[in-house]
PDB file of C-alpha atoms and ligand atoms in Angstrom:
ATOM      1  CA  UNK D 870      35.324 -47.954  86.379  1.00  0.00           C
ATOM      2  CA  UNK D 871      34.828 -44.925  84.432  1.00  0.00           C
ATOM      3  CA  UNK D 872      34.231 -45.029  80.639  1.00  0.00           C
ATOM      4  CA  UNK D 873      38.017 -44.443  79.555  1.00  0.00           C
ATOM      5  CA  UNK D 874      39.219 -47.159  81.793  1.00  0.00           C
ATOM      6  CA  UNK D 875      36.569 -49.163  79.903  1.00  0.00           C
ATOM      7  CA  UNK D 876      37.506 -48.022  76.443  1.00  0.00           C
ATOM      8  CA  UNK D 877      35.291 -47.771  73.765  1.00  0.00           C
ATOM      9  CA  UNK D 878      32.459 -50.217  73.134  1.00  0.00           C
ATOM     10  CA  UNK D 879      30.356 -50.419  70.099  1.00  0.00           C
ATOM     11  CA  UNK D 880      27.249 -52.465  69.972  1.00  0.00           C
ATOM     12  CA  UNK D 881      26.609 -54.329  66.576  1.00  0.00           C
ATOM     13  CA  UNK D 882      22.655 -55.429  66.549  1.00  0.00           C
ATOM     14  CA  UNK D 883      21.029 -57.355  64.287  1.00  0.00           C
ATOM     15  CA  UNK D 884      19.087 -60.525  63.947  1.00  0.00           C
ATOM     16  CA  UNK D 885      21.657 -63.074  63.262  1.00  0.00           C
ATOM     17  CA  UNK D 886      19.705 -65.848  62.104  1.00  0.00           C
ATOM     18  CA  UNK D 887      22.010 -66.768  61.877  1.00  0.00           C
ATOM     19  CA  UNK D 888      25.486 -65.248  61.682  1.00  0.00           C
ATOM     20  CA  UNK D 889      27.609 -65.269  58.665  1.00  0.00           C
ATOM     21  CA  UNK D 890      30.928 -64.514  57.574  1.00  0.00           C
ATOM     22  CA  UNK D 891      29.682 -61.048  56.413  1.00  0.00           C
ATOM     23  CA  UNK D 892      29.020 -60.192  59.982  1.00  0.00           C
ATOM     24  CA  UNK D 893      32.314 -61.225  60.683  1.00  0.00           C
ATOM     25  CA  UNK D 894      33.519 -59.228  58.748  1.00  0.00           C
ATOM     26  CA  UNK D 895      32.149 -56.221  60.212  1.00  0.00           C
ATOM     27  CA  UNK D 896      32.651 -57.171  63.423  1.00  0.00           C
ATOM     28  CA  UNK D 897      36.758 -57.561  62.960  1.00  0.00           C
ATOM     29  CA  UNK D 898      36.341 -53.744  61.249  1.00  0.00           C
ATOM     30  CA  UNK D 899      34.915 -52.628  64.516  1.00  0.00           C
ATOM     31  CA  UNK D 900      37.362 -54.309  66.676  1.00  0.00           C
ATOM     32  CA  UNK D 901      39.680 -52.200  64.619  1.00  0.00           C
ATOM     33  CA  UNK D 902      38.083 -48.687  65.679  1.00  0.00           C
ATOM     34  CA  UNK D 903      36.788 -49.936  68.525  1.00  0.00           C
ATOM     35  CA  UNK D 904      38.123 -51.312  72.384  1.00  0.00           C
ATOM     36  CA  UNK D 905      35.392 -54.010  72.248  1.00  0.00           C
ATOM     37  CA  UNK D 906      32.010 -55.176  70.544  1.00  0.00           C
ATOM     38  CA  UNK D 907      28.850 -56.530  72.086  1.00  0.00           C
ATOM     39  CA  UNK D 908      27.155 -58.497  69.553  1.00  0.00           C
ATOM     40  CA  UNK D 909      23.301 -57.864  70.827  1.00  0.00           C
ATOM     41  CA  UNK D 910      20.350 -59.837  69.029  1.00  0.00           C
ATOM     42  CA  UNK D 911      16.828 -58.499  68.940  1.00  0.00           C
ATOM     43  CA  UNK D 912      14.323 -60.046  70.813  1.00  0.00           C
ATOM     44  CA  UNK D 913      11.464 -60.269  68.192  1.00  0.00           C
ATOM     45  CA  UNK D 914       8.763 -62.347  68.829  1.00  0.00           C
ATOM     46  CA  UNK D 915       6.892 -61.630  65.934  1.00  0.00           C
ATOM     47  CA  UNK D 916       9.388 -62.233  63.346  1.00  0.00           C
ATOM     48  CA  UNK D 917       9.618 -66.384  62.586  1.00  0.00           C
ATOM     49  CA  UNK D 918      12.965 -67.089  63.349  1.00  0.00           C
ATOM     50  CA  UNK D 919      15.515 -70.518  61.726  1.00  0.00           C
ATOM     51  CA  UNK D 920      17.051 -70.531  65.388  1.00  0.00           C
ATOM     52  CA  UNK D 921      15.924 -69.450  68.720  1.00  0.00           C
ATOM     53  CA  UNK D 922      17.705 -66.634  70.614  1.00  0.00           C
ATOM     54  CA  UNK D 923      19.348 -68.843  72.684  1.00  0.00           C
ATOM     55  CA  UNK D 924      20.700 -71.082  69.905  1.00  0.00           C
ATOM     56  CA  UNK D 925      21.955 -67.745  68.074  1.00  0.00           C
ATOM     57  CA  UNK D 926      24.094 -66.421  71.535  1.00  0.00           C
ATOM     58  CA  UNK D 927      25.001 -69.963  72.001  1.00  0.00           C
ATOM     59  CA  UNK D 928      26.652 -70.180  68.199  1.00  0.00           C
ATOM     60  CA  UNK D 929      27.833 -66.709  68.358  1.00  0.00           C
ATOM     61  CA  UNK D 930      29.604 -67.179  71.780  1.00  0.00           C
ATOM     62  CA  UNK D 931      31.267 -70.307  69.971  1.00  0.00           C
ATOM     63  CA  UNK D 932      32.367 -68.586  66.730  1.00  0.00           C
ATOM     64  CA  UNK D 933      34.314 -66.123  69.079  1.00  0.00           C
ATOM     65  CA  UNK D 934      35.205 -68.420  71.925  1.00  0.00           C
ATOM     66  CA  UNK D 935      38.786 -67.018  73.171  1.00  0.00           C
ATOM     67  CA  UNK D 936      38.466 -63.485  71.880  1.00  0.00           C
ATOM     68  CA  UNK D 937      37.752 -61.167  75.048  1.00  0.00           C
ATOM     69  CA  UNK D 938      36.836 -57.952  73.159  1.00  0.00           C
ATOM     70  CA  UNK D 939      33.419 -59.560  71.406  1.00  0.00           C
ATOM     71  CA  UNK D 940      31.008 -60.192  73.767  1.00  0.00           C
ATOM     72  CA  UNK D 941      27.600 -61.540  72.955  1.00  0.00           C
ATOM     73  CA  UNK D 942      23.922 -60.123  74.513  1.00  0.00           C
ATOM     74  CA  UNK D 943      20.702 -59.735  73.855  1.00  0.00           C
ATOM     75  CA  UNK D 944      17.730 -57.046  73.685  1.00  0.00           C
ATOM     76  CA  UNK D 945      14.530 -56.390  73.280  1.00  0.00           C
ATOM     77  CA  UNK D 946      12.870 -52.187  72.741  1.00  0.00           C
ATOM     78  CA  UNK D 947      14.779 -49.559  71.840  1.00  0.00           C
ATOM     79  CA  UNK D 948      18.138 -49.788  69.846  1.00  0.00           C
ATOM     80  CA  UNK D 949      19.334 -46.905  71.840  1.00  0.00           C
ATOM     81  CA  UNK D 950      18.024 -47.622  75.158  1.00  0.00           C
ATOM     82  CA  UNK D 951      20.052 -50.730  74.991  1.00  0.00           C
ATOM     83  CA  UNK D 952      23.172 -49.169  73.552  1.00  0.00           C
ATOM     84  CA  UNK D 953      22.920 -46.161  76.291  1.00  0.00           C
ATOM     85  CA  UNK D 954      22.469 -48.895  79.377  1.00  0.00           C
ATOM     86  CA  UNK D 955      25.491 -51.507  78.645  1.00  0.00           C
ATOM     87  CA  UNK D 956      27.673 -47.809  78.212  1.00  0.00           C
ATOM     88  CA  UNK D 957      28.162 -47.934  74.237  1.00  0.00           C
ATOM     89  CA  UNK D 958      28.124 -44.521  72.543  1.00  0.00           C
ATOM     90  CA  UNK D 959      28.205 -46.224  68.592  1.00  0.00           C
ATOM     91  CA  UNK D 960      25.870 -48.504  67.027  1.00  0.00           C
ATOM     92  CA  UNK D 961      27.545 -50.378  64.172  1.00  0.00           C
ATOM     93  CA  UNK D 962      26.384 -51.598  60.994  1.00  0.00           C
ATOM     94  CA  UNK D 963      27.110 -52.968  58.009  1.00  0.00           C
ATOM     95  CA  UNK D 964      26.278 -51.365  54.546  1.00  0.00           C
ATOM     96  CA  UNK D 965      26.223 -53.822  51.642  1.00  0.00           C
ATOM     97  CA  UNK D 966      24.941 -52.242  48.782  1.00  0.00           C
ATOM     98  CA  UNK D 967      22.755 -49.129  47.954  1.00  0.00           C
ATOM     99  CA  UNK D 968      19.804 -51.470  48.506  1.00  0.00           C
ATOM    100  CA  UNK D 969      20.889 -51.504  51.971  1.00  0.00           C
ATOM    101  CA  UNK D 970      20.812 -47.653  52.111  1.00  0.00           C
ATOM    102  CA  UNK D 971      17.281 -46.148  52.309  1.00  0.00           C
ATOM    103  CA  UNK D 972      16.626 -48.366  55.584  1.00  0.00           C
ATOM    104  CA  UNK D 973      19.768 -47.889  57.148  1.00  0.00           C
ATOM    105  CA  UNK D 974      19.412 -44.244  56.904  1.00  0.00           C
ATOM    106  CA  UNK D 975      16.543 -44.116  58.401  1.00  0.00           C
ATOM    107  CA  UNK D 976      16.896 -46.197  60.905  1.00  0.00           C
ATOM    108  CA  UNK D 977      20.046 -44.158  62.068  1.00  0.00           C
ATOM    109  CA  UNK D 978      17.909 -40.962  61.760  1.00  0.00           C
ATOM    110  CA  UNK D 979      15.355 -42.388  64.053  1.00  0.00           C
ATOM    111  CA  UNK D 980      17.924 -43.521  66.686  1.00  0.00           C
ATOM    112  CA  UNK D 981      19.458 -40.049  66.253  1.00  0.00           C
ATOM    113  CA  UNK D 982      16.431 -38.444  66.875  1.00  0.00           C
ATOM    114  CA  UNK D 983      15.723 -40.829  70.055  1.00  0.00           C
ATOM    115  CA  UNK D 984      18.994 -40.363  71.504  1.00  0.00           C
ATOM    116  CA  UNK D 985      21.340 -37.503  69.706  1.00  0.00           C
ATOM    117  CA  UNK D 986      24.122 -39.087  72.402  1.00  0.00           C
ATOM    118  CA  UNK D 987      24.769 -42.445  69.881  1.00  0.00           C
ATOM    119  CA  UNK D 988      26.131 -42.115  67.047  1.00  0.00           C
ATOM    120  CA  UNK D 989      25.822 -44.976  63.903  1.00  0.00           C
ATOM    121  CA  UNK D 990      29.300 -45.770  62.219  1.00  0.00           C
ATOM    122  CA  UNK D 991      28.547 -48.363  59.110  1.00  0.00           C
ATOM    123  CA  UNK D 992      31.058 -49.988  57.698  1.00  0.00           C
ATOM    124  CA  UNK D 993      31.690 -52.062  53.955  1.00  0.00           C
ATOM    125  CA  UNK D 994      32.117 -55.784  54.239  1.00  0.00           C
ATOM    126  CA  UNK D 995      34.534 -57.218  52.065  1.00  0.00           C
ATOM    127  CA  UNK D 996      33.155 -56.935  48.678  1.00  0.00           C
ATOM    128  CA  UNK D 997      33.403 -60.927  48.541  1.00  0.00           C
ATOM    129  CA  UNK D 998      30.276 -60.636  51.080  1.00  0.00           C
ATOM    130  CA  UNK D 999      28.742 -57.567  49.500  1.00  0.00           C
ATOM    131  CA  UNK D1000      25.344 -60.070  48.648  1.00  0.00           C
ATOM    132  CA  UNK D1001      25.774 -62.859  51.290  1.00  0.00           C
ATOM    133  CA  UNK D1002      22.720 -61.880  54.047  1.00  0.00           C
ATOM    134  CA  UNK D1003      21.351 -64.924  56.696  1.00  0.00           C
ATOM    135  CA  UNK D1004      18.583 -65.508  54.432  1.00  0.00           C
ATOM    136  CA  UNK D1005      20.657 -66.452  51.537  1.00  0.00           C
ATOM    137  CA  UNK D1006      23.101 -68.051  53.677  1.00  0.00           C
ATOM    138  CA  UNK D1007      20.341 -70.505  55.298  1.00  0.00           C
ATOM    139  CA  UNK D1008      18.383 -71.177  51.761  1.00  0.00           C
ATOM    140  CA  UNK D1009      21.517 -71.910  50.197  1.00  0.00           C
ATOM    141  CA  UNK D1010      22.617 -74.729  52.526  1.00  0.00           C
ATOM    142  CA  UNK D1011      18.677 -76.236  52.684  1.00  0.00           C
ATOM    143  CA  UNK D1012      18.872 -76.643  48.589  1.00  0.00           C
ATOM    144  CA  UNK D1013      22.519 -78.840  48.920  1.00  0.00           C
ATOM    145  CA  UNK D1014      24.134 -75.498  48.189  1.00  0.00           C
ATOM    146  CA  UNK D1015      27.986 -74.645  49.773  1.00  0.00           C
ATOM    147  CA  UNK D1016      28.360 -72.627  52.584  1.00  0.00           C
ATOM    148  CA  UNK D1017      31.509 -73.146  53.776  1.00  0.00           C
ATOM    149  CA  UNK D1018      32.697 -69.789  52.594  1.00  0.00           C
ATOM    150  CA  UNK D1019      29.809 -68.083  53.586  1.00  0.00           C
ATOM    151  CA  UNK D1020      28.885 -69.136  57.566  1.00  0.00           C
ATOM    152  CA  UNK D1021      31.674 -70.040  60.166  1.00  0.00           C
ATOM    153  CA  UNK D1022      31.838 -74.196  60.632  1.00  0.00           C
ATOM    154  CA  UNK D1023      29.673 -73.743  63.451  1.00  0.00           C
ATOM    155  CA  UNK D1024      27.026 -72.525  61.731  1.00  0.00           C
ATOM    156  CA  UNK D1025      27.602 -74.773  59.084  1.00  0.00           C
ATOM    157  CA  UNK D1026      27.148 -77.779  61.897  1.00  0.00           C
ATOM    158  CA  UNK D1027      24.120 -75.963  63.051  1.00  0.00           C
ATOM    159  CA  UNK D1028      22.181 -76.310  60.033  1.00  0.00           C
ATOM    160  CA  UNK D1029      22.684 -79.304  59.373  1.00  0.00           C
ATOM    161  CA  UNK D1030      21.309 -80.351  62.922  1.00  0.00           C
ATOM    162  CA  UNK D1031      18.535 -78.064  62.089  1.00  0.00           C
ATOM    163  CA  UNK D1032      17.494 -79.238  58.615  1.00  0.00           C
ATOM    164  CA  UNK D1033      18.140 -82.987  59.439  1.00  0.00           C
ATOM    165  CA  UNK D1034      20.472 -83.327  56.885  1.00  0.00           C
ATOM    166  CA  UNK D1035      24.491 -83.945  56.280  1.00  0.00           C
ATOM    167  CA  UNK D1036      26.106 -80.188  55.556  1.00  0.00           C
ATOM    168  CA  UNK D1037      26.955 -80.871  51.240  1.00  0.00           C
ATOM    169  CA  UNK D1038      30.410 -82.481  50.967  1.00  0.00           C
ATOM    170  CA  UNK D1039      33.257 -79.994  49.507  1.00  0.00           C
ATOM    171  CA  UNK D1040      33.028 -79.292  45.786  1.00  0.00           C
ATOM    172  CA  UNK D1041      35.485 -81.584  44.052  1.00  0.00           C
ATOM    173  CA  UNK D1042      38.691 -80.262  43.274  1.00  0.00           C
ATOM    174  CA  UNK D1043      38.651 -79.802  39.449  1.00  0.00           C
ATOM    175  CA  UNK D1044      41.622 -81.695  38.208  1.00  0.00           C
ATOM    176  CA  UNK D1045      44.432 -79.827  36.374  1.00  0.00           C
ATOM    177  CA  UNK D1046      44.538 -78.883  32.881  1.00  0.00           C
ATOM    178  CA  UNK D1047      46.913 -81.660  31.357  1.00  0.00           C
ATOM    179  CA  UNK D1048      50.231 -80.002  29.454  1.00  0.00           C
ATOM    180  CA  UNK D1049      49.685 -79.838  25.520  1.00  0.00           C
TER     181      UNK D1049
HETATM  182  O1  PNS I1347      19.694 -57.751  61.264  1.00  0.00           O
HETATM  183  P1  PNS I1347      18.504 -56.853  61.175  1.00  0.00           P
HETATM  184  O2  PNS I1347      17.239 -57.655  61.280  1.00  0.00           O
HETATM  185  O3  PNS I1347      18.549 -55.979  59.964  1.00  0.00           O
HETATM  186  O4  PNS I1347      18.568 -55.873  62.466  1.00  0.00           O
HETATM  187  C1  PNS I1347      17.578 -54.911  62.671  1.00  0.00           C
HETATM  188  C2  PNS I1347      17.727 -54.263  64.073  1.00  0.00           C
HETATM  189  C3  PNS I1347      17.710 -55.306  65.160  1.00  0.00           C
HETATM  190  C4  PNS I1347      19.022 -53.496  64.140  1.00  0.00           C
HETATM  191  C5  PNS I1347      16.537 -53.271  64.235  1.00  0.00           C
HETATM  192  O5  PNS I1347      15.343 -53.921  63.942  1.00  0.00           O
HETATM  193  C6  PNS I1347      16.443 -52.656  65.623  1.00  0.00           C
HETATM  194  O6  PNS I1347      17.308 -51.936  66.048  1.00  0.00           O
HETATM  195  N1  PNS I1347      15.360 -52.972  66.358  1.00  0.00           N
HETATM  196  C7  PNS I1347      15.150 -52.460  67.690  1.00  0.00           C
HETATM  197  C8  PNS I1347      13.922 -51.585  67.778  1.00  0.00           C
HETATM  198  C9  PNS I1347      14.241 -50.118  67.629  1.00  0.00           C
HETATM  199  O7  PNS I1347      15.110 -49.585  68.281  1.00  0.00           O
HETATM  200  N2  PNS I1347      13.464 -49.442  66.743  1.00  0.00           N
HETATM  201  C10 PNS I1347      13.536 -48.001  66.544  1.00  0.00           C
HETATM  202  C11 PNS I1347      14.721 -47.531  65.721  1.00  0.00           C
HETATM  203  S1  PNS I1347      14.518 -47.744  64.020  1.00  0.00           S
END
Protein backbone atom coordinates (compact mmCIF):
# COMPACT_ATOMS: atom_id res chain seq x y z
CA UNK A 1 0.00 0.00 0.00
CA UNK A 2 1.64 3.15 -0.76
CA UNK A 3 1.41 6.18 1.59
CA UNK A 4 -1.64 7.96 -0.25
CA UNK A 5 -3.66 4.84 -0.22
CA UNK A 6 -2.82 4.97 3.51
CA UNK A 7 -3.63 8.60 4.04
CA UNK A 8 -2.13 10.64 6.43
CA UNK A 9 -1.14 9.46 9.90
CA UNK A 10 -0.03 11.57 12.72
CA UNK A 11 1.48 10.14 15.80
CA UNK A 12 0.44 11.90 19.16
CA UNK A 13 3.16 10.75 22.00
CA UNK A 14 3.12 11.38 25.33
CA UNK A 15 3.03 9.71 28.66
CA UNK A 16 -0.57 9.32 29.37
CA UNK A 17 -0.59 8.53 32.87
CA UNK A 18 -3.03 8.58 32.38
CA UNK A 19 -5.18 10.07 29.62
CA UNK A 20 -7.50 12.90 30.08
CA UNK A 21 -10.07 14.71 28.38
CA UNK A 22 -7.44 17.32 27.31
CA UNK A 23 -5.80 14.69 25.24
CA UNK A 24 -8.97 14.05 23.83
CA UNK A 25 -9.28 16.90 22.85
CA UNK A 26 -6.31 17.05 20.79
CA UNK A 27 -6.65 13.94 19.50
CA UNK A 28 -10.37 14.74 17.83
CA UNK A 29 -8.34 18.12 16.38
CA UNK A 30 -5.99 15.76 14.69
CA UNK A 31 -8.52 13.44 13.40
CA UNK A 32 -9.72 16.62 11.83
CA UNK A 33 -6.37 17.34 9.76
CA UNK A 34 -5.44 14.11 9.81
CA UNK A 35 -6.58 10.36 8.03
CA UNK A 36 -5.72 8.64 11.36
CA UNK A 37 -3.81 8.94 14.81
CA UNK A 38 -1.60 6.47 16.59
CA UNK A 39 -1.66 7.29 20.13
CA UNK A 40 2.12 5.98 21.08
CA UNK A 41 3.24 6.01 24.90
CA UNK A 42 6.86 6.26 25.91
CA UNK A 43 8.48 3.50 27.30
CA UNK A 44 10.29 5.15 30.32
CA UNK A 45 11.57 3.12 32.82
CA UNK A 46 12.99 5.64 34.82
CA UNK A 47 10.13 7.86 35.25
CA UNK A 48 7.65 6.34 38.31
CA UNK A 49 4.62 5.83 36.62
CA UNK A 50 0.42 5.76 38.42
CA UNK A 51 -0.22 2.92 35.72
CA UNK A 52 1.88 0.54 33.86
CA UNK A 53 2.19 0.70 30.04
CA UNK A 54 0.04 -1.95 29.59
CA UNK A 55 -2.75 -0.60 31.82
CA UNK A 56 -2.39 2.88 29.86
CA UNK A 57 -2.87 1.00 26.04
CA UNK A 58 -5.39 -1.12 27.70
CA UNK A 59 -7.55 2.19 28.94
CA UNK A 60 -6.71 4.07 25.91
CA UNK A 61 -7.82 1.22 23.51
CA UNK A 62 -11.16 1.33 25.67
CA UNK A 63 -11.76 5.12 25.61
CA UNK A 64 -11.69 4.74 21.71
CA UNK A 65 -13.12 1.28 21.31
CA UNK A 66 -15.16 1.52 17.82
CA UNK A 67 -13.29 4.41 16.29
CA UNK A 68 -10.92 2.88 13.47
CA UNK A 69 -8.82 6.02 12.77
CA UNK A 70 -7.11 6.12 16.57
CA UNK A 71 -5.01 3.45 17.04
CA UNK A 72 -3.01 2.91 20.17
CA UNK A 73 1.08 1.80 20.36
CA UNK A 74 3.85 2.08 22.14
CA UNK A 75 7.71 3.19 21.99
CA UNK A 76 10.65 3.40 23.46
CA UNK A 77 14.12 5.81 21.79
CA UNK A 78 13.74 8.24 19.48
CA UNK A 79 10.46 10.29 18.89
CA UNK A 80 11.31 10.32 15.29
CA UNK A 81 12.62 6.97 14.74
CA UNK A 82 9.28 5.78 15.85
CA UNK A 83 7.23 8.27 13.89
CA UNK A 84 9.50 7.53 10.58
CA UNK A 85 9.00 3.44 11.06
CA UNK A 86 4.99 3.12 11.60
CA UNK A 87 5.01 5.76 8.18
CA UNK A 88 3.83 9.10 10.07
CA UNK A 89 5.33 12.30 8.67
CA UNK A 90 3.68 14.72 11.82
CA UNK A 91 4.16 14.48 15.40
CA UNK A 92 1.28 16.13 17.25
CA UNK A 93 1.05 17.97 20.33
CA UNK A 94 -0.80 19.86 22.42
CA UNK A 95 0.11 23.47 23.57
CA UNK A 96 -1.64 24.60 26.76
CA UNK A 97 -0.26 27.63 27.86
CA UNK A 98 3.04 29.64 27.35
CA UNK A 99 4.39 27.50 30.20
CA UNK A 100 4.08 24.75 27.85
CA UNK A 101 6.17 26.65 25.23
CA UNK A 102 9.94 26.75 25.99
CA UNK A 103 9.92 22.74 26.13
CA UNK A 104 7.82 22.16 23.33
CA UNK A 105 9.97 24.23 21.20
CA UNK A 106 12.70 22.61 21.85
CA UNK A 107 11.77 19.48 21.77
CA UNK A 108 10.40 20.05 18.13
CA UNK A 109 13.80 21.67 17.27
CA UNK A 110 15.60 18.62 18.39
CA UNK A 111 13.33 16.20 16.43
CA UNK A 112 13.78 18.63 13.51
CA UNK A 113 17.25 18.50 13.71
CA UNK A 114 17.17 14.48 14.04
CA UNK A 115 14.94 14.00 11.25
CA UNK A 116 14.15 17.36 9.01
CA UNK A 117 11.48 14.69 7.21
CA UNK A 118 8.74 15.12 10.43
CA UNK A 119 7.27 17.87 10.96
CA UNK A 120 5.48 18.95 14.67
CA UNK A 121 1.86 20.46 14.24
CA UNK A 122 0.59 21.58 17.99
CA UNK A 123 -2.61 22.28 18.49
CA UNK A 124 -4.88 24.41 21.49
CA UNK A 125 -7.12 22.28 23.61
CA UNK A 126 -10.27 23.70 24.43
CA UNK A 127 -9.58 26.48 26.72
CA UNK A 128 -11.88 24.52 29.34
CA UNK A 129 -8.67 22.09 29.49
CA UNK A 130 -6.07 24.80 29.05
CA UNK A 131 -4.69 23.68 32.97
CA UNK A 132 -6.03 20.06 33.25
CA UNK A 133 -2.48 17.82 32.78
CA UNK A 134 -2.44 13.79 34.18
CA UNK A 135 -0.84 14.96 37.21
CA UNK A 136 -3.58 17.20 38.25
CA UNK A 137 -6.07 14.93 36.92
CA UNK A 138 -4.75 11.87 39.19
CA UNK A 139 -4.09 14.18 42.51
CA UNK A 140 -7.37 15.57 42.15
CA UNK A 141 -9.34 12.30 42.26
CA UNK A 142 -6.81 10.78 45.27
CA UNK A 143 -7.91 14.02 47.57
CA UNK A 144 -12.04 13.13 46.94
CA UNK A 145 -11.78 15.75 44.22
CA UNK A 146 -14.27 15.45 40.79
CA UNK A 147 -13.04 14.22 37.78
CA UNK A 148 -15.72 13.42 35.84
CA UNK A 149 -15.18 16.36 33.57
CA UNK A 150 -11.71 15.99 33.44
CA UNK A 151 -10.77 11.97 32.57
CA UNK A 152 -13.11 9.74 30.36
CA UNK A 153 -15.32 7.18 32.82
CA UNK A 154 -12.78 4.74 32.20
CA UNK A 155 -10.24 6.42 33.68
CA UNK A 156 -12.36 7.54 36.25
CA UNK A 157 -13.04 3.53 37.06
CA UNK A 158 -9.36 3.07 36.84
CA UNK A 159 -8.46 5.12 39.66
CA UNK A 160 -10.56 4.17 41.75
CA UNK A 161 -9.32 0.44 41.34
CA UNK A 162 -5.96 1.93 41.70
CA UNK A 163 -6.32 4.06 44.84
CA UNK A 164 -8.67 1.49 46.59
CA UNK A 165 -11.25 3.80 46.91
CA UNK A 166 -15.03 4.58 45.52
CA UNK A 167 -14.56 7.41 42.51
CA UNK A 168 -16.39 10.79 44.76
CA UNK A 169 -20.16 10.68 44.15
CA UNK A 170 -21.51 13.64 41.73
CA UNK A 171 -21.61 17.09 43.31
CA UNK A 172 -25.17 17.70 44.45
CA UNK A 173 -27.30 19.53 42.27
CA UNK A 174 -27.71 22.97 43.96
CA UNK A 175 -31.39 23.45 44.31
CA UNK A 176 -33.10 26.39 42.52
CA UNK A 177 -33.32 29.83 43.64
CA UNK A 178 -37.01 29.99 45.04
CA UNK A 179 -39.26 32.95 43.15
CA UNK A 180 -39.42 36.25 45.37
O1 LIG B 1 3.49 13.50 27.87
P1 LIG B 1 4.93 13.87 27.94
O2 LIG B 1 5.59 13.17 29.09
O3 LIG B 1 5.13 15.35 27.95
O4 LIG B 1 5.62 13.32 26.58
C1 LIG B 1 6.98 13.51 26.35
C2 LIG B 1 7.44 12.70 25.11
C3 LIG B 1 7.11 11.24 25.25
C4 LIG B 1 6.77 13.24 23.87
C5 LIG B 1 8.98 12.91 24.99
O5 LIG B 1 9.59 12.63 26.21
C6 LIG B 1 9.63 12.06 23.90
O6 LIG B 1 9.36 12.21 22.74
N1 LIG B 1 10.50 11.11 24.31
C7 LIG B 1 11.18 10.24 23.38
C8 LIG B 1 12.67 10.44 23.40
C9 LIG B 1 13.14 11.39 22.32
O7 LIG B 1 12.81 11.25 21.17
N2 LIG B 1 13.99 12.37 22.74
C10 LIG B 1 14.64 13.30 21.84
C11 LIG B 1 13.75 14.42 21.32
S1 LIG B 1 13.50 15.70 22.45
Amino acid sequence: MTPQERGSLAVFPGSFDPITNGHLDIIARGLSVFDDVTIAILINPGKQALFTVEERVEIIREAYRGEPRVTVDTFSGLLVDYAERVGAAVIVRGLRAISDFEYEFQMALMNRRLNPRIETVFMMPAEGYSYLSSRLGKEVFQLGGRVRDLVPPIVERRLAEKYGAKAPPAAPRRRARRAR
